[in-house]
Short mmCIF file of C-alpha atoms (C1' of nucleotides) in Angstrom, two decimals:
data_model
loop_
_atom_site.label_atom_id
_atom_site.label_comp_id
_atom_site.label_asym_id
_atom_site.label_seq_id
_atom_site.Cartn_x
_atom_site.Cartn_y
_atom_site.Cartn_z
CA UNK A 9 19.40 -70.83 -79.25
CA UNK A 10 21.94 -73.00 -80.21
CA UNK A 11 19.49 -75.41 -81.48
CA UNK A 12 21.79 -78.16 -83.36
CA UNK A 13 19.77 -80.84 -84.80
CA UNK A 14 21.78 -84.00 -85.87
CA UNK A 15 25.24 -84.27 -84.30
CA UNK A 16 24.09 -83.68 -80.34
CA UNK A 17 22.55 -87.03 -79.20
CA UNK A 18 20.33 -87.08 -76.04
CA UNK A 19 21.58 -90.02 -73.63
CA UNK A 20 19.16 -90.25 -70.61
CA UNK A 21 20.81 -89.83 -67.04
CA UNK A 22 19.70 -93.51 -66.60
CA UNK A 23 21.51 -94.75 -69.78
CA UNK A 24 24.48 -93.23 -68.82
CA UNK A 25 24.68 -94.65 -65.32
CA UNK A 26 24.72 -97.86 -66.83
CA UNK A 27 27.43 -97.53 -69.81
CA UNK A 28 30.16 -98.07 -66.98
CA UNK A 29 28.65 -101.33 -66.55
CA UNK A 30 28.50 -102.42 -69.94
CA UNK A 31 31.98 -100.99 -70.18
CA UNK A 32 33.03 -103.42 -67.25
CA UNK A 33 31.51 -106.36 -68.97
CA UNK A 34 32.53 -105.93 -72.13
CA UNK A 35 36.48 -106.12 -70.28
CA UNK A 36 35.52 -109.07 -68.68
CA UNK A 37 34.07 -110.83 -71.17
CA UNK A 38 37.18 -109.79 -73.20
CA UNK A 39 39.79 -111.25 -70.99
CA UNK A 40 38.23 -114.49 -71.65
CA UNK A 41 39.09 -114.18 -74.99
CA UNK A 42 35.74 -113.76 -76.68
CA UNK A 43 35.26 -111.33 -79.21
CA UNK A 44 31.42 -111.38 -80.09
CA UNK A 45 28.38 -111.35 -77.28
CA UNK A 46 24.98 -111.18 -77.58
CA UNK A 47 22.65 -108.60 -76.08
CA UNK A 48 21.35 -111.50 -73.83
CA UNK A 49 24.98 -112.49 -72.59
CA UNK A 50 26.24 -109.02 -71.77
CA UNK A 51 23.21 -108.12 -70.38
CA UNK A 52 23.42 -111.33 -67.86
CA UNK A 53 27.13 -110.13 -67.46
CA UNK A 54 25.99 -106.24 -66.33
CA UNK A 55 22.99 -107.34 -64.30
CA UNK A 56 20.05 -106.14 -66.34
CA UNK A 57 17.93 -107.16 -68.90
CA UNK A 58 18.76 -107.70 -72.53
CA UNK A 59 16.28 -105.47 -73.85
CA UNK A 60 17.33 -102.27 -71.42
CA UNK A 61 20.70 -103.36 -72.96
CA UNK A 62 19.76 -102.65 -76.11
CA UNK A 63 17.59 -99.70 -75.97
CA UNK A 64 20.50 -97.99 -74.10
CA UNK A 65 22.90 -98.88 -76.66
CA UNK A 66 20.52 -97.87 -79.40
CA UNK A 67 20.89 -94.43 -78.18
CA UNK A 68 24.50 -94.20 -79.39
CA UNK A 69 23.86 -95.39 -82.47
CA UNK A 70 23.90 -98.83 -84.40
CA UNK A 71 26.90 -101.01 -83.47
CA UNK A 72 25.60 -104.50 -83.27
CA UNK A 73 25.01 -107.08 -86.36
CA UNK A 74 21.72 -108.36 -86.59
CA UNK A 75 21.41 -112.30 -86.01
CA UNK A 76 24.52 -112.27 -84.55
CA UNK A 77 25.67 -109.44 -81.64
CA UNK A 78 28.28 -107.07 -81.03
CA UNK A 79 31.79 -107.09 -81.93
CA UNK A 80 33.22 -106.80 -77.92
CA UNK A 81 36.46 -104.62 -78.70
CA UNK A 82 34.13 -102.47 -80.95
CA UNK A 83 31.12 -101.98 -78.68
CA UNK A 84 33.57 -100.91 -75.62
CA UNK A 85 35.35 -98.32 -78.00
CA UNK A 86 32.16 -97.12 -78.97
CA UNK A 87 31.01 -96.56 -75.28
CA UNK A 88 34.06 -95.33 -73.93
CA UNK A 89 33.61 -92.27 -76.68
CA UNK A 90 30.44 -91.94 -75.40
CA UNK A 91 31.60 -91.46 -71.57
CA UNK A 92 34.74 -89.57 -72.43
CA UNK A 93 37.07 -91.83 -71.61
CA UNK A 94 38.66 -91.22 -74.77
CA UNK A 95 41.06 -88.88 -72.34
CA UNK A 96 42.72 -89.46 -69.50
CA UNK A 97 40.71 -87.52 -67.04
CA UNK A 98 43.41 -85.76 -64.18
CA UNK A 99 41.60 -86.34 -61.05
CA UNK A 100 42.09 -84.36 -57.42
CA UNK A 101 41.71 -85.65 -53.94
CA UNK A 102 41.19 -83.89 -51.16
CA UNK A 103 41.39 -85.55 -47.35
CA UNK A 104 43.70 -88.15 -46.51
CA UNK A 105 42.12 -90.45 -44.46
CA UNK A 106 41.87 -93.43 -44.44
CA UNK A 107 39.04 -93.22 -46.92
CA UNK A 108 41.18 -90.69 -49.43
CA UNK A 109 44.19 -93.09 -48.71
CA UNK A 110 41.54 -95.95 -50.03
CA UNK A 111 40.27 -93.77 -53.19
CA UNK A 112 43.85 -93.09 -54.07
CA UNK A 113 45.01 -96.45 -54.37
CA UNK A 114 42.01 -97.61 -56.04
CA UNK A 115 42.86 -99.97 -58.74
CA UNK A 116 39.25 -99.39 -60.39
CA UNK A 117 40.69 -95.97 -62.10
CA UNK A 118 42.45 -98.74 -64.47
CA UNK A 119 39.48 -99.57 -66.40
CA UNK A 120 40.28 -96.21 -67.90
CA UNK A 121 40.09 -92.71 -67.99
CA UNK A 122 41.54 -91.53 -64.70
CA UNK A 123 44.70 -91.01 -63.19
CA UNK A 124 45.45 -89.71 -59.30
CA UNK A 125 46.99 -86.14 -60.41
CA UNK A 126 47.01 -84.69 -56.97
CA UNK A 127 46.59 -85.42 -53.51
CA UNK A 128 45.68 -82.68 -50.96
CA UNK A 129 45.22 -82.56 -47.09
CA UNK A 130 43.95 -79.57 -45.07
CA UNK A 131 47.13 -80.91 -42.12
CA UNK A 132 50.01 -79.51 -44.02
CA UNK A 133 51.81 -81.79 -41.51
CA UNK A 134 51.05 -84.12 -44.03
CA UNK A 135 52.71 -82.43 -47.15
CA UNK A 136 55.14 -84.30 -48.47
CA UNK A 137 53.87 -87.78 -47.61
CA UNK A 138 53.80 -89.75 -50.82
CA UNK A 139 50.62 -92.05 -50.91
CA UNK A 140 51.00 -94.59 -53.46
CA UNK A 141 53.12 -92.87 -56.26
CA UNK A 142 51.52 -89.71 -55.39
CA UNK A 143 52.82 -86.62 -53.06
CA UNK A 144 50.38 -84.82 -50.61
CA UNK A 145 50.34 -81.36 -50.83
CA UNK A 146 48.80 -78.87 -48.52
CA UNK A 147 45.46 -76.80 -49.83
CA UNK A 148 47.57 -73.62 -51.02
CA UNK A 149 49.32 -75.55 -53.80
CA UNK A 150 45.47 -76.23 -54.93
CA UNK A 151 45.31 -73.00 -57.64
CA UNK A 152 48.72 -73.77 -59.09
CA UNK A 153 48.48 -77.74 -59.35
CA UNK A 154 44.96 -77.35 -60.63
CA UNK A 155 46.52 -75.29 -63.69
CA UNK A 156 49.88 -77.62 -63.80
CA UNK A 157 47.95 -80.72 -64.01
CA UNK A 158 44.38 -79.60 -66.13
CA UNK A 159 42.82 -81.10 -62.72
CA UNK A 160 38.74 -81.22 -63.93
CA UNK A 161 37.76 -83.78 -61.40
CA UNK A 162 38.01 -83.29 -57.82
CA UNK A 163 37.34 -85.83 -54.95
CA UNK A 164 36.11 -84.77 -51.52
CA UNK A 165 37.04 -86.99 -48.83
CA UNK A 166 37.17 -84.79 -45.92
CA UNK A 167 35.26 -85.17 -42.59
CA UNK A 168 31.31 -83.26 -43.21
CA UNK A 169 32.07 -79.63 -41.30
CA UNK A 170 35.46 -79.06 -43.95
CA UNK A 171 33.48 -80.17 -47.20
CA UNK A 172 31.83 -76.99 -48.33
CA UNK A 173 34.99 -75.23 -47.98
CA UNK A 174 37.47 -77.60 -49.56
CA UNK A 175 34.17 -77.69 -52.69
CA UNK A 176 34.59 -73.91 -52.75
CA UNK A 177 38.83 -74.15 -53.20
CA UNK A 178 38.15 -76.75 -55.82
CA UNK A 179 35.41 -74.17 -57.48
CA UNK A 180 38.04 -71.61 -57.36
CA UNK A 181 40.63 -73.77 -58.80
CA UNK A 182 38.41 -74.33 -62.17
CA UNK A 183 36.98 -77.93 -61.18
CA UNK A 184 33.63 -78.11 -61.90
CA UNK A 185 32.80 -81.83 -61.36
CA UNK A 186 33.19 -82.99 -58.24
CA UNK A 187 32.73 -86.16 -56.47
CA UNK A 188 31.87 -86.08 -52.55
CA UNK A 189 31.96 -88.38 -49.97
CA UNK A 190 30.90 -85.88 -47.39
CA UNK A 191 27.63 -86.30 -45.56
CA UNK A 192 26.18 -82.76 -46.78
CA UNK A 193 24.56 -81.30 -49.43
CA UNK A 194 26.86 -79.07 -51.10
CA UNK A 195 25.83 -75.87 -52.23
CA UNK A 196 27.47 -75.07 -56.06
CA UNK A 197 27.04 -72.83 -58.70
CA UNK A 198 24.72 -73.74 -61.64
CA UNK A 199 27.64 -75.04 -63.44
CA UNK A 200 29.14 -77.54 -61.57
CA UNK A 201 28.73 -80.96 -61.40
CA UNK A 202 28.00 -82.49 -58.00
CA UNK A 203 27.81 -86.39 -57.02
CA UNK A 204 27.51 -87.93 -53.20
CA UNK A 205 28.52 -91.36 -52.60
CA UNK A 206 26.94 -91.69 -48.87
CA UNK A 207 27.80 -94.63 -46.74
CA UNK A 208 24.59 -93.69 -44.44
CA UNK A 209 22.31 -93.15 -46.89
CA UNK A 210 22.97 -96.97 -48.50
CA UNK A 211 22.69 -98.37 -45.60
CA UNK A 212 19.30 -96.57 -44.29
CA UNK A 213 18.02 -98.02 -47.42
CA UNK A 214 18.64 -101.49 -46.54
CA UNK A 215 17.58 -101.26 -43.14
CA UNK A 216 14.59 -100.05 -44.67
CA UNK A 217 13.77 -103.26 -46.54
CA UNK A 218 15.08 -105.19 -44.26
CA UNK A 219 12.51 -104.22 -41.61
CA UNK A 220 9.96 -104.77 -44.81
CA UNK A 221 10.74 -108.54 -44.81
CA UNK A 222 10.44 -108.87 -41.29
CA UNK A 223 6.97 -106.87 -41.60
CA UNK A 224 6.23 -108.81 -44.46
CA UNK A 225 7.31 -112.52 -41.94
CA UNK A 226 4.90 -111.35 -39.05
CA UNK A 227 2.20 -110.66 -41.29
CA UNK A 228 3.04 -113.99 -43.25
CA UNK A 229 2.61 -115.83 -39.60
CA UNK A 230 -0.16 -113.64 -38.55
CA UNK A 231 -2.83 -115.03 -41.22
CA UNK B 23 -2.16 -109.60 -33.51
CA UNK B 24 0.80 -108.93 -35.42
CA UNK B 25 -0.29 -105.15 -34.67
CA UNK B 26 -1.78 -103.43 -37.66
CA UNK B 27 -3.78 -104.35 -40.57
CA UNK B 28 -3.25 -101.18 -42.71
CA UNK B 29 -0.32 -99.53 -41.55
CA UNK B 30 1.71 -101.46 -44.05
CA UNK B 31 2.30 -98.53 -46.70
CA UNK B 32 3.90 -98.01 -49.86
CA UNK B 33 6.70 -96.15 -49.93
CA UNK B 34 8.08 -95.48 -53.68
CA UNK B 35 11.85 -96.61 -53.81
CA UNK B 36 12.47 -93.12 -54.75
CA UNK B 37 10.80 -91.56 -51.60
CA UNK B 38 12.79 -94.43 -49.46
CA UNK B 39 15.93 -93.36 -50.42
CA UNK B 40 15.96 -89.66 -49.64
CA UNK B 41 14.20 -89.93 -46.34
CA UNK B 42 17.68 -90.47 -44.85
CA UNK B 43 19.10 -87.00 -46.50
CA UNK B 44 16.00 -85.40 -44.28
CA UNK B 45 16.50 -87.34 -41.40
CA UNK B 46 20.43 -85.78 -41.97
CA UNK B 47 18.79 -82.12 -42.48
CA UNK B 48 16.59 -82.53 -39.40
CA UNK B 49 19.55 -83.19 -37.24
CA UNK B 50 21.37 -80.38 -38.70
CA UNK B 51 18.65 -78.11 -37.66
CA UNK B 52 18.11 -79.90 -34.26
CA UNK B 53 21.44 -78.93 -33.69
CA UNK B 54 21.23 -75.12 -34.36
CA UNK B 55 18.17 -75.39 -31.32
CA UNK B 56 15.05 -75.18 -34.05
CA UNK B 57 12.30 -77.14 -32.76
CA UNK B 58 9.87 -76.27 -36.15
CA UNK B 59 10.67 -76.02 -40.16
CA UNK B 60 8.39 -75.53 -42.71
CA UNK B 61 9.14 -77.74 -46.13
CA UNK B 62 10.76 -75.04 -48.11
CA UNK B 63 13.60 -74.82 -45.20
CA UNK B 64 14.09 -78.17 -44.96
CA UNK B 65 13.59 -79.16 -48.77
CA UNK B 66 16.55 -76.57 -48.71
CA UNK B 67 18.60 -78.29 -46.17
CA UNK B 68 17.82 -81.85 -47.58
CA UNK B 69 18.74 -80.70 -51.46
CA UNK B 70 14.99 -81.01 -52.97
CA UNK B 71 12.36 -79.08 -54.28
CA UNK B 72 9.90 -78.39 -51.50
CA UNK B 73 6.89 -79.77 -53.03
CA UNK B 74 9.17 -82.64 -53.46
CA UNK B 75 9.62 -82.89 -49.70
CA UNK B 76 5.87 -82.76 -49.31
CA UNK B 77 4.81 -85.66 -51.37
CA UNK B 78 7.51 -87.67 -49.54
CA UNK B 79 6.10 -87.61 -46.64
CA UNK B 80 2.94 -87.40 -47.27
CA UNK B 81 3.54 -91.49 -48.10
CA UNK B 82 4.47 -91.73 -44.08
CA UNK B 83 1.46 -89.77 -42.91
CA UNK B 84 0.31 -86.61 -41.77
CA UNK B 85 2.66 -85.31 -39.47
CA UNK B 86 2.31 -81.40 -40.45
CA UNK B 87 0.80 -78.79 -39.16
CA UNK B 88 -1.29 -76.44 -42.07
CA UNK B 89 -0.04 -72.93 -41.81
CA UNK B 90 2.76 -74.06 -39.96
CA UNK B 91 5.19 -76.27 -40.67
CA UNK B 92 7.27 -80.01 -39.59
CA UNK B 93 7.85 -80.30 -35.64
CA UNK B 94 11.28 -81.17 -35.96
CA UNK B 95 12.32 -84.20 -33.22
CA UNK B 96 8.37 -85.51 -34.02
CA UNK B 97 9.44 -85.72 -37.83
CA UNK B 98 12.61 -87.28 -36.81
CA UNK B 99 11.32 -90.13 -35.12
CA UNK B 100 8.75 -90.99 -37.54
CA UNK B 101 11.33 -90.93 -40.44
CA UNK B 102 13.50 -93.01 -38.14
CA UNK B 103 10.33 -95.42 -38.04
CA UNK B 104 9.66 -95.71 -41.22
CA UNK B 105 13.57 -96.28 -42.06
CA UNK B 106 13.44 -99.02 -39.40
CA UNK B 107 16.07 -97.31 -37.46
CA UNK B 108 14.30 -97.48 -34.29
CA UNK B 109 16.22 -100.79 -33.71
CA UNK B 110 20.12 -100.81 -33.85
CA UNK B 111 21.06 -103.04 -36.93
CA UNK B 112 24.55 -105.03 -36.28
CA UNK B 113 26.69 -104.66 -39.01
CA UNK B 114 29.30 -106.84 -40.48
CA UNK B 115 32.78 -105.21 -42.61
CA UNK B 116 34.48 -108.22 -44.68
CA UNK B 117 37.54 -106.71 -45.79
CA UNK B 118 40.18 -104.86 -43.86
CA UNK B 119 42.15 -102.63 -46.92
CA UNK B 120 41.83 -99.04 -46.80
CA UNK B 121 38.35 -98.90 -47.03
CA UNK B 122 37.44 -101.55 -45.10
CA UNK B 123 38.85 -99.73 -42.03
CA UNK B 124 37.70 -96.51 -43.58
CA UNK B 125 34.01 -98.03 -43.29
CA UNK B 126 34.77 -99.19 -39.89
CA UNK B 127 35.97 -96.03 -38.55
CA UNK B 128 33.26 -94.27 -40.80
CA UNK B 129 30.82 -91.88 -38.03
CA UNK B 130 28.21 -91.75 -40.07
CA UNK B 131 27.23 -94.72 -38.19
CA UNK B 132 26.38 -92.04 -35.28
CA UNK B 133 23.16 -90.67 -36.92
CA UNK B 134 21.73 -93.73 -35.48
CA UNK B 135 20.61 -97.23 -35.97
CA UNK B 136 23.66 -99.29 -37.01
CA UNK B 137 26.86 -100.25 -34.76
CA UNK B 138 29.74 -102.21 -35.90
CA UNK B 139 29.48 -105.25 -34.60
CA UNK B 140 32.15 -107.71 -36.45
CA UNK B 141 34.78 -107.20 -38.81
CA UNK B 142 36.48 -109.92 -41.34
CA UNK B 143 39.04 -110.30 -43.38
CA UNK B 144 40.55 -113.37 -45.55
CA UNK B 145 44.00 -113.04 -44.75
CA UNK B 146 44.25 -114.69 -41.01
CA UNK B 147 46.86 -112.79 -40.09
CA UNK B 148 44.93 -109.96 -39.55
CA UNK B 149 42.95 -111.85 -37.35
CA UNK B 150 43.39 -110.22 -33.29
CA UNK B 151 44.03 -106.93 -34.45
CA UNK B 152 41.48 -104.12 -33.42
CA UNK B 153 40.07 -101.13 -36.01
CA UNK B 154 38.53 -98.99 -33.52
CA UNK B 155 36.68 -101.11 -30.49
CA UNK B 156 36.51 -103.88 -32.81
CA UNK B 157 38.56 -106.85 -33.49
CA UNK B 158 38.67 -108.18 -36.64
CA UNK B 159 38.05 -112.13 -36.88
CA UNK B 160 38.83 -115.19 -39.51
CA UNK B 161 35.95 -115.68 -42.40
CA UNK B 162 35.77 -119.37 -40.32
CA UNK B 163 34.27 -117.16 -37.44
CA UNK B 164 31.31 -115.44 -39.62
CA UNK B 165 28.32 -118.14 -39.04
CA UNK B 166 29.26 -118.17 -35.45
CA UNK B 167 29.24 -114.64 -35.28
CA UNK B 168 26.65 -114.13 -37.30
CA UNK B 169 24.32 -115.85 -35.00
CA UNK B 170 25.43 -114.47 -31.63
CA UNK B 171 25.67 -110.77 -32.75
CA UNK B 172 22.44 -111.09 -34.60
CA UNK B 173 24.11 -109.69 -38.17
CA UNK B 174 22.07 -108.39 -40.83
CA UNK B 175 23.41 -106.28 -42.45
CA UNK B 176 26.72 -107.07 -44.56
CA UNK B 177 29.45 -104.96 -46.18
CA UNK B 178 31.72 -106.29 -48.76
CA UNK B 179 35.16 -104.09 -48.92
CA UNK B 180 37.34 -106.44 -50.20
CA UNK B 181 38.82 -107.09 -53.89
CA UNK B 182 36.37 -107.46 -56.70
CA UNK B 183 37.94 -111.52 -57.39
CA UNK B 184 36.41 -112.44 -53.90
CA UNK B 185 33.49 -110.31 -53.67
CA UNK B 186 31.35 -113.39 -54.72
CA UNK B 187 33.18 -116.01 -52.62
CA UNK B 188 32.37 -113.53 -49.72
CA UNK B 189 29.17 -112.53 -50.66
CA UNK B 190 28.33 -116.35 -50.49
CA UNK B 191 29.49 -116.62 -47.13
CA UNK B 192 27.46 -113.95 -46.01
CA UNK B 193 24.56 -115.63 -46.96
CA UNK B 194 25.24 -118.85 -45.99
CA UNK B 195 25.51 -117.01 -42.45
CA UNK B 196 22.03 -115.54 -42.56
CA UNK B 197 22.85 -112.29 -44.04
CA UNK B 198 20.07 -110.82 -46.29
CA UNK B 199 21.32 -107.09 -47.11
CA UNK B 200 24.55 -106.81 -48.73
CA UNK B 201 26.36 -103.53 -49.26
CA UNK B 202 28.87 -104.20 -51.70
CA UNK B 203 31.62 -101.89 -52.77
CA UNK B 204 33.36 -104.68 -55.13
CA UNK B 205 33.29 -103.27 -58.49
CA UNK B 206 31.41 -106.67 -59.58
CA UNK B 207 27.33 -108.03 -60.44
CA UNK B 208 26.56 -110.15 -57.41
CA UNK B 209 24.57 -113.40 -57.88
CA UNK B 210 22.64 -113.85 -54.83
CA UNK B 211 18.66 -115.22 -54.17
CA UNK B 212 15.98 -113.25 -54.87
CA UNK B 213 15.27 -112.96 -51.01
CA UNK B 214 18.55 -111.11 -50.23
CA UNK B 215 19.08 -107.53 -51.66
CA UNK B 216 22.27 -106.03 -52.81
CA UNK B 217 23.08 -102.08 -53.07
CA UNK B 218 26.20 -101.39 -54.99
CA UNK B 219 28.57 -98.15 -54.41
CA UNK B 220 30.90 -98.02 -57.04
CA UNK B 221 33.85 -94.98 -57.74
CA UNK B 222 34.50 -95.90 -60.99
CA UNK B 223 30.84 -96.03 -62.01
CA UNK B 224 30.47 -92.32 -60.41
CA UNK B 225 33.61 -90.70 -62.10
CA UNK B 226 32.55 -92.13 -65.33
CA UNK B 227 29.70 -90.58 -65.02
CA UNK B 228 30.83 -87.11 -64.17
CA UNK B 229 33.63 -87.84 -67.16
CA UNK B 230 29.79 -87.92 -69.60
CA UNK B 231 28.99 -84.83 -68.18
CA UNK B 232 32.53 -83.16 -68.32
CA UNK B 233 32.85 -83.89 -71.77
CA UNK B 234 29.15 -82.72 -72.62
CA UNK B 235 30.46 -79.51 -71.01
CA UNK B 236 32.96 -79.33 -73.49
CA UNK B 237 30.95 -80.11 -76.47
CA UNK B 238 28.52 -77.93 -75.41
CA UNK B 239 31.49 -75.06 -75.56
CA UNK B 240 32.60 -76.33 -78.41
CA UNK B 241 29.63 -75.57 -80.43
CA UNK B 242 29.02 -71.98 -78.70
CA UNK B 243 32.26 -70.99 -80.44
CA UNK B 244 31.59 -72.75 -83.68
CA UNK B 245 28.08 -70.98 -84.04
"C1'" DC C 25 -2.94 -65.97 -44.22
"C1'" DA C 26 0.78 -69.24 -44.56
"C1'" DG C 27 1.97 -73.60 -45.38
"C1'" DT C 28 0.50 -78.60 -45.62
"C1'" DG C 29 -1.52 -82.48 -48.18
"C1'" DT C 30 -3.03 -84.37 -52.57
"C1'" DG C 31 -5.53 -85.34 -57.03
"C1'" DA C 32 -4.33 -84.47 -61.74
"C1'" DA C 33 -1.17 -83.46 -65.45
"C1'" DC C 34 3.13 -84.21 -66.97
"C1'" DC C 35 7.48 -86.39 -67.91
"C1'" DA C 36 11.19 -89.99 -68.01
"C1'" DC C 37 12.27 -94.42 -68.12
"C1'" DT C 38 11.21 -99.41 -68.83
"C1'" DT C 39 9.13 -103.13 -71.06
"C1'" DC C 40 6.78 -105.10 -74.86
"C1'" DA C 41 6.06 -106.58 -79.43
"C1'" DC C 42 7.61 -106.91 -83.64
"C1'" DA C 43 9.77 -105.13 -88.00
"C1'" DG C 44 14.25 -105.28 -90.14
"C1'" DC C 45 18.52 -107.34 -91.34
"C1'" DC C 46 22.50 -110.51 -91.66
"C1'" DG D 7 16.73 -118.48 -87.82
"C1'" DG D 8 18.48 -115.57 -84.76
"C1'" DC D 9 19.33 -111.35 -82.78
"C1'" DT D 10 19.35 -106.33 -83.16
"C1'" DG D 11 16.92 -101.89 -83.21
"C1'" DT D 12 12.78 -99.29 -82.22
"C1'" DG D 13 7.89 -97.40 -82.16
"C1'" DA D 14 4.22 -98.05 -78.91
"C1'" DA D 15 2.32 -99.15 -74.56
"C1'" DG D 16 2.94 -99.29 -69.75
"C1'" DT D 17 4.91 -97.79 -65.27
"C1'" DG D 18 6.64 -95.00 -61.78
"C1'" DG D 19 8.06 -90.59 -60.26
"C1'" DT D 20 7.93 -85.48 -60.32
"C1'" DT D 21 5.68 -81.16 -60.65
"C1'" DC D 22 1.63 -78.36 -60.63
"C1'" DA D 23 -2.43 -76.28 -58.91
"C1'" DC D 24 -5.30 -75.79 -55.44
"C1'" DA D 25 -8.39 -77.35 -51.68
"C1'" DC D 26 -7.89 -77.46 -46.90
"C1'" DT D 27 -6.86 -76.08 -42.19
"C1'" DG D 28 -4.58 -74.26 -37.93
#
DNA sequence: CAGTGTGAACCACTTCACAGCC
DNA sequence: GGCTGTGAAGTGGTTCACACTG
C-alpha cells in the first residue's frame, strides 16, 4: 500500500553516492568566493561529467537557471535537504584503536551533519579516557547513552572476531545504520542499514589492475 | 611467448571487486577445516545471492564441480590469480596521523599479497621513528625508495590540502595505483588509477537512508 | 539428483541529443 | 547564445530459467 504519488521522489543509490561530492564542491568552490557555477565547472570540481551532474541533480528537482547555472549557496542547501543533513546526525563509535582514535578526530564530520556523540571500547580499562573532546565509555553504558544522546549512527571499528557482537549491542540500542570497518559481512535484520569501508578489498582491486597493465605491457612487447 | 594468447579475460569491474569478499569467505571456511562449498554456502559467507556467485566466476573459468560444489584452497588460488595476488605488492603509507598508522598496523594485509614496505610523512621530524617493523622516512626519500623496494602501490593518509602535492610525488616516483583517503578529486594521468575511501561520503549516505526511514514512518502514521 | 555454468530477459544507470528557457 | 533539464538510446550488470554433468 502506501502508494503516495507526488511528494516521495525516487533518487537512485548511484545519485545519492555522489550528492556528497557535489556537496564538497559546491564548499569549495564557495570559499573562493564564487556564488554561481556551471554544470561543466562543478562537474570538473566533483570528478564526473557535466551531464551525470545534471541528470542527478534533475532528480531533486529544478534548481539551476537556464543560460546561466546554479546559484552555489542555493544548490548546496538544496542537496543537503536531500541527504538529511538538515540535522545534526549523533554518531557512535565503537573500538578505540588507532583507527576509531582516527574516525573520532576526523575533521571531515565538519562539512556537516555529524557530531562524535559517544565513544565506546570493549577494554573498560579504557573508560574514562577522553579522545578529542569526547569520553570513552565501556559497552554497558551503550543502552543508556544511545537513548541520552538519540545515537542513530553507529561506527564499528573493532578488530573482525568482536564486530558481529558490538553490531548486535548497537541493534539493541535502536541504531539501525551502521557503518563498519570490520572485515566481515555482518549479518542484520531487514531494517538496518549496513555499509563496509574495507581497506583489503580497495586494495585487491588495484592490484588487480595493476597486474592488467603489466599483462597489457608484455602483450604490448610481445607483438 | 609472452605465455597466452586468450587467457586475457574480461572481468566486469563489478565481478573484480567482490572476488576479494570470496577470497575472505574462503579463508573463513578454510579455517573451520572445510575442504568443499557449494555456491549457496559461500554466496552466504561472501554476502551475495548465489547465482550471483556463479556468474562471477564463471568470468575466471570453470573451476566447479556439477552436482558438487567449489574445492575450496583450488578456488582460492585461482581467485588469488586472477586478483594478481600471487605476487606480494610493496606498499607505500604517506601520512603518519591516526590513520596513517592505523593503515600501517592494519592486518588485513595478512590475507595475502601486500606488505608494508615504506612509510612517509611531511613533517621530518617524524622521520626515524618505527610504526610496527617499519620506519617511517622524509618525502625526499620516496623516488629512492620507490625504486629499491619496487613500490606500486600508494596510500595517501594525510590532510586533504596535500593530498595532491603527495599524490604528485607518488607519481613522479613510479607509482601507478593510488589509494587515497583525502577527502579530495585527484588529478592524475590517465595511466595511473585512483580508488577513493571516503567517511564522510559513507555517513552521508547512510544520513539519505536514515532520513528516508523516517519519511517513510512519517507517512505510515499520516495514512 | 544436486549443484554448476550460461544464454536470455530484465533492470538500473549512463550518455546522447536536443528541446526549453533565461 | 548559452546552459539547464530530460526523453530516448545505449551500456553494463543482475537475475532467471534451464541445459548440462559428475
Amino acid at each position: 500500500m502506501s502508494a503516495d504519488p507526488a511528494i516521495r521522489r525516487e533518487i537512485p543509490d548511484a545519485t545519492v553516492a555522489r550528492l556528497p561530492g557535489y556537496l564538497r564542491a559546491l564548499t569549495d568552490v564557495a570559499e573562493r568566493g564564487i556564488s554561481s557555477v556551471s554544470s561543466e565547472e562543478l562537474a570538473t570540481a566533483a570528478g564526473v561529467r557535466s551531464t551525470q551532474l545534471r541528470k542527478d541533480l534533475s532528480h531533486l528537482g529544478s534548481y539551476g537557471v537556464r543560460g546561466v547555472g546554479y546559484e552555489v549557496e542555493h544548490l548546496a542547501v538544496e542537496i543537503s535537504r536531500a541527504l538529511g543533513l538538515t540535522q545534526d546526525w549523533p554518531v557512535a563509535i565503537v573500538g578505540m584503536g588507532n583507527l576509531g582514535r582516527a574516525l573520532a578526530a576526523y575533521s571531515g564530520f565538519a562539512i556537516g551533519g555529524f557530531h562524535v556523540a559517544a565513544l565506546f571500547d570493549e577494554d573498560p580499562s579504557l573508560a574514562g579516557e577522553h579522545v578529542g573532546d569526547v569520553p570513552v565509555s565501556p559497552m554497558t553504558e551503550l543502552a543508556l547513552l544511545a537513548e541520552a544522546e538519540g545515537l542513530s549512527l553507529g561506527v564499528i571499528a573493532t578488530p573482525a572476531a568482536s564486530a558481529q557482537q558490538v553490531c548486535d549491542a548497537l541493534i539493541a540500542a535502536g541504531i539501525r545504520s551502521v557503518l563498519n570497518f570490520a572485515p566481515v559481512v555482518l549479518v542484520v535484520p531487514p531494517d538496518v542499514n549496513v555499509r563496509r569501508v574495507d581497506l583489503a578489498t580497495e586494495l585487491h582491486v588495484l592490484a588487480f589492475h595493476e597486474q592488467q597493465k603489466s599483462l597489457d605491457a608484455d602483450l604490448g612487447l610481445a607483438q
